[in-house]
Every structure is written in structure tokens, then in C-alpha cells.
Amino acid sequence: MLALCGHRDYAAEVNVGVSLATLVAAGLLTAQVIDGGALLVLDDQFFVDPLNVFLVALTAFVGFTTSVFSRPYMRLERDRGKMTPGRMRLYHSMYQMFNFTMLVALSTNNLGILWVAMEAATLTTVLLVSVYRTAASLEAAWKYFILCGVGIAQALFGTILLYLAADKVIGGGGGALLWTNLEAVKSQLEPNVMALAFVFLLLGYGTKVGLVPVHNWLPDAHAEGPTPISAVLSGLLLNVALYAVLRCKVLADGALHSHLAGNLMIGFGLLSVVAAAFFLSRQKDIKRMFAYSSIEHMGLMTFAFGLGGPIANFAGLLHMTVHSLIKSAIFFTVGHASQSAHTQIMEKIRGLIKLNPMVGWGLLLGTLAILGMPPFGVFASEFLILTTAMRDLPWATPFLLLALGVAFASIFSRVQEMVFGDTDLKPLEHPPALVPVFVHLALGLMLGLYIPPYLVDWYQQAARMIGG
Amino acid sequence: MSWSGLFSQLLEILVALVLAPLVTGWVNQCRAWLQNKSAPSLLLQYRMLRKLFHKESVVAEHASQLFRTAPYIVFGCMTMASGIVPTLSTDLPLSPAADAIALVGLFAFARVFISLAAMDIGTAFGSLGARREMLIGFLAEPALLMVLFSASLITKSTSLTSIAETLAHREFVIYPSLAFAGVAFTLVSLAENARVPVDNPTTHLELTMIHEALILEYSGRHLALIEWAASLKLFAYSCIGLTLFFPWGMAEVGSPQQLILALPVLVLKLAIGGAILALIETASAKMRIFRVPEFLATAFMLAVIGMLVHFLLGA
Amino acid sequence: MHAYLIQSINLFAAVLLLLSFGMLSQRRILTLIHLFTLQGATLVAATAVVAYVTNQHHLYYSAALTLVTKVIVIPILLHRLIHRLNVKWDVETLINIPTTMLIGILLVVFAFNLALPIAQLSSSIVHSTLGIALACVLLSFLMMITRAKAVPQVIGFLSMENGLFFAATAATYGMPMVVEFGIAFDVLVGMFILGVFMFQIREQFDSLDIRHLETLKED
């Protein structure tokens, strides 16, 4: 896997304009990961278990489709003079680096390496967000760097505390941060230390998840970076960060014998859902609006994992998958739409369906899907989360419903105006790559109607691992 | 009360009275050397005191009795303070009468009187000086108290003599809390003794002066007493510093013969301390009066952190 | 001898905290960099002494790593940066300095309280300094919040990293070597990126004032 990534990176460096080789290699990687899903331990430092294998596959898949999408999109950006060849080179190499760091973060067994990979992912995405070199993108990147830098420093402190707790049980040396070792002894870890460590880890990685008090970087980074980056940020990076939180939650739960970790996640999740729903109702920029929608959904997942138990975990994992697929699809269409309209301000985007029916329908369907309309997978997962919440935490349900309602009303009314209506815009010079959009939507639809048995099996195993 | 105790107490006050102008003179001399000026004589302070005592003291027409008595009160306070701070010996009969907190109170008492006296005549400079003096005192006192508390925490006593004894006798240990307290104490002493970053004792520039503005109206023997008191204050502060941070070489209870050795040790320590003070004064620039609260807030903060560090590290 | 070494570690810890406060109250940018270098050097000394006392050889590497990155490379980079950017102005603060100090004290109290129960669980000989390390981290955090210019923010960020390294040393005699290398690498790369960024920010705004970076707001 490492060698493959190295090769992909190299290919992208050499082939500046054309990312064709990237696509092939990404496809190969996807295939290999799906084939090698049964692998359990690659090395002491790396491992694949039911929880991360599906995320690895998802990451590789969305990484691949995004690169398909990014080819015409970035070519257009270059033709319009927003990107220079040098920046294209930076863009491609950083894109590969970013994918690589995320895969490392997902597959590593060492919580220290996990931290290093997350930090590296931050660094690469900072460069990606600022790739246009405009005032706004620099501001977004700076804010992103500083906020996530601080956040990730909290996570490092949490990791240190974790190591301190593990040190007592396992003994020093490199073995004490290996997750497999930690999992085995998690009930012996010192509860006080673990509680504090988890708080720091949740705050730290939670910054990257975009949980509400520490979410400020997210809308800016999404709005000002190139759209393919918004797609991978929303679809992948947030997932990886949440994955890091989950790993730590398993350990904290084992040590604490209480529901502290879960309660914290429920609190942050609920806050994120509600706050994000109200923020997004006030946005004018389309990418910012969907960025807030990402915060809302990440909050929902955090909430679900906080509730714990097989059903909520199952729903959280399902939601993770579907949200990645659909949100990246939405960003693909949004990218094309804003390229056609030369703006990201929603009031100026009109009549997409006349301009390019595929983009228009894609956006409309994607929006319906992300808002949780029945045939799509989001409906299934949200339904599961809501019913579990109703059973375990009845007081939280009205808040969730209210937030979902607000989000629905505000997003749908805006998207409807954008999709229908008159327009005098001209079609794009390059035909947009819309295959990924519909592939993603189709997968989202499929997960709503029918989940293949092996996937159910995966989810259930992973849900058991996360526990409650 | 033993005779030897009484003796050492009297000796100490005497030494303080005699040595205090010398210390001030020494600091001035060092400062002149460092600034490449020809240094004034070490004995200049004595000569000045003698000159002032022989002069007639002129008192403003509207001055009340307060104005006349203030110099005596201030001088008395400072003499008392020098008596409490252990310099030569820790066997001091006066010491149980007043601990470190009372010492700070004594300084405050003197400050109140000098400020009242400055306002008494009703000149602009007097009240300006008084206001600034109270501002500094108001900020410096808590910091000084915190410094003393840090030392008391280590030695479990607020009496300066027992602090000195405990610290001098304990096996040598590095106390991080005392390091903080030491820096804080240096800052406080600079402010309290009207030294350079806060005030300049050699200037009469009306916009910046603090201490000089207070005593502008005094003359003759009153001025002499106040100047002497200022020297005593510097001496007392130096000795507090030495007691807290370099307590070695003092005579103890029951061994008055150590007093013979203690005097040269004290002179040596004061000489070094004075030279360092001159160095600080030369190296730093006078700060604006509005920065002084910040300066003293730093001192206070350092002292508080010193205490916190003590609780954390247990040392 | 041994006891003095342990005490000297405590002293170094106290100096670290002192330097953190110094940086918090510092107005001049050059002095800030000097203080940061000094903090790095203190960290190196503390780590080396811990390594000697506990006979943990990998801590020597960790100390050497810190020496190279925090004391040599990054300060040189920073000096070059401010030379090239020609920033000689005083550091501007968003809250006045005495208030910052008072908040700082509260943070220290908080950090000490937080660390006390945990430090007692650690078997490390210098476990009690964990509170100081946490306090350093929080103070750097405060510094990042209260500074209006880009360079001091970055220094705050780096000094936070110092605090974290010290925390690792104090609590567990450092992290596993792989992780430490990874962290050092990340910090160095981050520093480079930030340096590049500052040039770009100045190009765009003619200033390094972070307050220019406030156009992206919720409306």
C-alpha cells in the first residue's frame, strides 16, 4: 500500500497537467483495498480491522472519484488563469499526499502515528485550501492552520496522557501506544487519567471533525479552497477525524466503566447539529451552506456514536458512508454550478436545469438525499438515529427534529431556486465530469434501499467493536 | 531576653544607621563607574546629612503639625524595620514583636505619613508625588507580601529570624519557588526604593519624579531625616533580600562571638548586592509612569506563581 | 548529586514557566524570538538531565532533536523571516498586558489543579512538573489568542509544542521515538509552510496584522 501511494505521488508530480495516471493508480488502490479487506495485521504498526477497513475503502473510492471530477474542474480553473502550472503541480502532489496521510491515519495501529498523520493531513490541506492565493483563501488557510494546530496540540496532550496511563500497565517503549495492545488492557487503564485524556482527545480531534465550539475553520476552508478539496474535506477528512475520536472512545469506555465519553459526545454532537442548522439558514455562499450542512451531519454521527449500542453505532457508520458519498457528489455539482455562474453566491446562481440538466438534477437529487428524503441512505441512517434517540434520550429528539427541519427548509428553498428559474449563463467550455456524481448518488440510493449482506456484516462487526 | 540578644539588637540598629548611607553611596559610586563618570566619594551621603542637619529647616506657612512630625515618624519606622530584619544575628529580642507581615505594615505606615505630609502643604507637586507613591505602594505591597509568603511556606513561619535560621541550616536545596520569589522581590525593591526603571533618584524632572516630588518642600534637618530614612529603607530591603535568598553567615542564638565574623560578611554581601543594583539601574531605561502598574503586576504574578509552584512541586 | 539533579529539573521547569510568562508579557518581537530560543534551550537542558538521571538513552536523541529544531533551525528561520519581512514593530496585543497576566495566573492555577491528581499516578521522578508543562501549554495558547500579528501567533504555536514535549518528558520520559520524529518533522514542515504563508499574507494585505483576516465572518 505504501509503495503504491509513493508511486501515485510520483506520477502526479511528473504529469502536471494530466492526472490520468493518478486515476488509474487510485483505481488500483481501491481494488487492492477491497480485495485485501480481509487482511488483519500488516505489520506491528499497521492493522486493518472491521472498523477501519470500510473507511479505507471509502477513502480510496471517494479519493478516486474526486480525482476524476477534479480533472475537468481544475483544467477549467487553469484556463481561467486561477491556477498556474506550478500550483497545479502543488495541487496534485498535495492531493496525493493528503490521500496518503489519511490512509496512514486510518490504517495505523499506533496512536502516536495517528496523531502525526492527522497533523500531516492538516498541513497538506492547508496548502490545498490556499492554492488560489487569494486574500480570502489565505485567510481561510491561516485560520484553518492556527485553529487546527491548536486543536491537534490538545490531541497530542491527550495522547501523552494516554501513553502515561498505558505506561503503567503495559510498560514503556513503543508497544504502549499500539491500539491492539491498549485494547487488550483497556479495563486496567487508570480511569482518572483516561477521562482527562479523552476530554483532550475529543477537543483536539473534534476540532477537525468540526464540532461546534471549535468549528470556525470549517466553513471558511470549504468555501475558499478548490471544490474537489471541499469534497474530500467534507467526505473524508472529517470521517478520519471522527474515526480517531472513536478509537479513543473505545479505550476510554473500557477504562472508565461509565458513560462519560458517550455523554460528552452526545453533548457536542447535539450542539453541533442545532447550531449548524441555524448557521446554515443564514448563509449566502453555496459552499459555506453545504459546509455547515457537513458540520450538522458530523454532529449527528457524533451524537449517534455517543448514544452507543449496536443500533446507533450501525446507524452512525451507515451515515458516515452515505454522507461521504452524497456530500462529495453535492460538492461536485456545486463546483460545476459555481463555475458556470462564476460565483458562489446563491442568489446569482439560477436556472441550472436549463443550463445543464445533468448538473441541475444532480444537485437537486443530491440535496434531497442529504436532507434525508426516503429512498436515499441518509433517510435510513437518520431514521435509525432518531428512533434510538427517542428510546434512550427522549429529550434530545425534539432538538434533533427541529434542527433537521430548519436545515431542510433553508437548504431546499435555496436549491430549488437555483435549479429552476431562468438564466442567461453560458455552458462550460469543458464538459463536466458527472459520472462520479451519479455513481455516488446511485450508491447512496442503493444503501437506502438495500444494503448488501457483506456490508451489513462489516457494519455490525464494527458497531460491536465500538461498543456502547 | 538575654543580654547577648539585647546587645546584638542594639548593635544591629546601630550598624543599620551607620551603614545605610554607605550603601546608598556605594550604589551611586558603582553607577557612576558603570556610566563612565567620575564617581562621587563613598562618604558623600554622610557629608550631605551633616550639612543638612546644620541647616535651618524652612517650613511652609500653611504647613500643619503633620508636616513637621512626618519625617520623625518615617525615620522611626525605617529604624524599626532595620531592627526587625535580621542582618547580623538571628537572636533579636525585637523580632517576636513583629513578623514579616508587620514589617510590610511598617513600610506602609511610613508611606501613608510621607504622602499625607506631601499633600499637607497643598502644592501641585506634592499631591502629584503622593498620588504616584500611593499607586506604587498599592501595587507593590501585595507583591512583597506574596514573596514573603513564599519563603514562609518553605519554612513554616512568618518571622523573619526563623525564616533565616531555617533556610541557613537546611541542607542546600534548589527551590524553584524561591527563584520566582527572588525575581519578584527584585522588581518590588526597585519600585519601592524609587530606583531606575520606576523612578530616578537623581532627577528633578518634574514629569517623571515620584519620590523627589514628595519631599520637595522639606529642608534642613527634616530633609536629612527623610534622606536617611530612604537610605535605611534601601538597607532594610537589601537585608530582606539577603535574609531570604542568601541567609548564610549570620550569628545565631547563643553564639555572640559569631557577630565578629558576621559584620564583614554582611558588608561583603551588601557590596555585591549594591553593585548588582547599580548594574540593573544602568542597564535599564526609565519607563513611563503608566507602565509601572504593568511592571508591578508582573512582580505580583511572579510571586504568586512562585507560591503555586511551591504547592505543585512541594519545594 | 542525584537529588540536586532532580531539583535542577524542577528548577528548569520553573524557568520554562517563567519564560512562558515572559513571552506573554513581551512587547518586542526580537526579544520574543530570543525568549523562545531560550525556552527551547531550557527544554533541551531539562530533557538531557532527565535522560542522565533516569538512564533513558532515547531521551538524549529527543533532546538533540529539540536542540536542532527548536534552538537552531527554527530561530534562524524566524530571524530570517522577520529580517526579510522587515518587521521591527512592537507586538500588538488585543487585551492589555496586565489583564493577560491575570488570566495567565488563573490558567496556571487551573493547570496545576488539573495535573495534580494525574501527576501522582505517574512513576516518573519528575512527575510533579507535569502541571508546569500543562501551564506552559495553556499560556502559549493564551498568547496565540491575544496577539494580533502573525509572527507572535506562530511563536505561540511553537512554544505550545515546547510545552507538550516537556509534558511528554515529565510524565512518561518522552514518547516512543517514531512518534517524536514524526512530531518534530510535522512541526518543521509546519514552520516552513507558515513562513511561506506570511510572505503571501503580506503580499495580499501589505501587513501581517491578523485583524485583516477577519473578512470571512458569519453574517
XYZ file of C-alpha atoms in Angstrom, chain C residues 33-153:
121
model
C 12.280 35.179 19.498
C 15.166 35.270 21.939
C 12.883 34.135 24.731
C 11.590 31.353 22.547
C 15.135 30.204 21.793
C 15.906 30.327 25.478
C 12.829 28.262 26.224
C 13.962 25.686 23.709
C 17.404 25.608 25.297
C 15.903 25.137 28.757
C 13.831 22.302 27.410
C 16.925 20.671 25.971
C 18.740 21.032 29.271
C 15.811 19.615 31.220
C 15.434 16.684 28.847
C 19.134 15.939 28.916
C 19.211 15.965 32.716
C 16.185 13.670 32.860
C 17.939 11.392 30.393
C 21.070 11.332 32.533
C 19.238 10.728 35.795
C 16.966 8.002 34.502
C 19.441 6.483 32.074
C 16.913 6.634 29.264
C 19.042 6.849 26.172
C 16.319 7.697 23.744
C 15.749 10.918 25.656
C 19.198 12.074 24.551
C 18.015 11.760 20.974
C 14.889 13.619 21.870
C 16.982 16.374 23.433
C 19.225 16.516 20.382
C 16.163 16.703 18.157
C 14.793 19.594 20.154
C 18.187 21.267 20.098
C 18.393 21.085 16.336
C 14.816 22.121 15.613
C 13.786 24.462 18.393
C 17.086 26.065 19.305
C 18.903 26.216 15.994
C 16.781 25.821 12.889
C 13.509 27.493 13.822
C 15.035 30.568 15.498
C 17.289 31.056 12.460
C 14.245 30.755 10.234
C 12.348 33.221 12.370
C 15.218 35.686 12.347
C 15.464 35.458 8.591
C 11.752 35.786 8.291
C 11.473 38.970 10.279
C 14.578 40.299 8.550
C 13.133 39.636 5.121
C 9.683 40.839 6.070
C 11.299 43.761 7.804
C 9.066 43.573 10.848
C 10.576 45.530 13.676
C 7.441 46.904 15.202
C 6.288 46.191 18.663
C 3.966 43.336 19.199
C 0.381 44.455 19.487
C -1.913 42.777 21.908
C -5.660 42.530 21.796
C -6.035 42.594 25.574
C -3.717 44.750 27.652
C -0.813 43.001 29.223
C -1.682 43.144 32.957
C -5.073 41.612 32.198
C -3.386 38.931 30.150
C -1.117 38.243 33.100
C -4.021 37.875 35.478
C -5.728 35.479 33.110
C -2.386 33.713 32.894
C -2.296 33.225 36.654
C -5.777 31.762 36.597
C -4.692 29.399 33.849
C -1.714 28.309 35.904
C -3.935 27.607 38.907
C -6.266 25.655 36.666
C -3.445 23.697 35.090
C -1.875 22.845 38.432
C -5.156 21.659 39.822
C -5.852 19.591 36.772
C -2.444 17.988 36.721
C -2.101 17.257 40.400
C -4.135 14.042 40.587
C -2.685 12.754 37.356
C 0.890 13.554 38.150
C 0.653 11.453 41.269
C -0.116 8.404 39.193
C 2.981 8.751 37.118
C 6.004 6.808 38.224
C 8.349 9.344 36.699
C 10.771 11.037 39.091
C 9.781 14.428 37.773
C 6.069 13.774 37.587
C 5.222 16.854 39.599
C 6.380 19.075 36.773
C 3.517 17.854 34.602
C 1.428 20.708 35.934
C 4.058 23.183 34.825
C 4.104 21.642 31.379
C 0.330 21.918 31.117
C 0.520 25.501 32.325
C 3.089 26.279 29.609
C 0.779 24.815 27.000
C -2.171 26.872 28.199
C -0.105 30.045 28.417
C 1.095 29.646 24.850
C -2.489 29.099 23.910
C -3.404 32.361 25.614
C -0.585 34.084 23.794
C -1.903 32.902 20.457
C -5.330 34.232 21.289
C -4.228 37.634 22.494
C -1.764 38.547 19.776
C -2.807 40.484 16.737
C 0.164 39.787 14.497
C 1.089 36.664 12.621
C 4.649 36.145 13.851
C 3.813 36.135 17.583
C 0.974 33.731 16.888
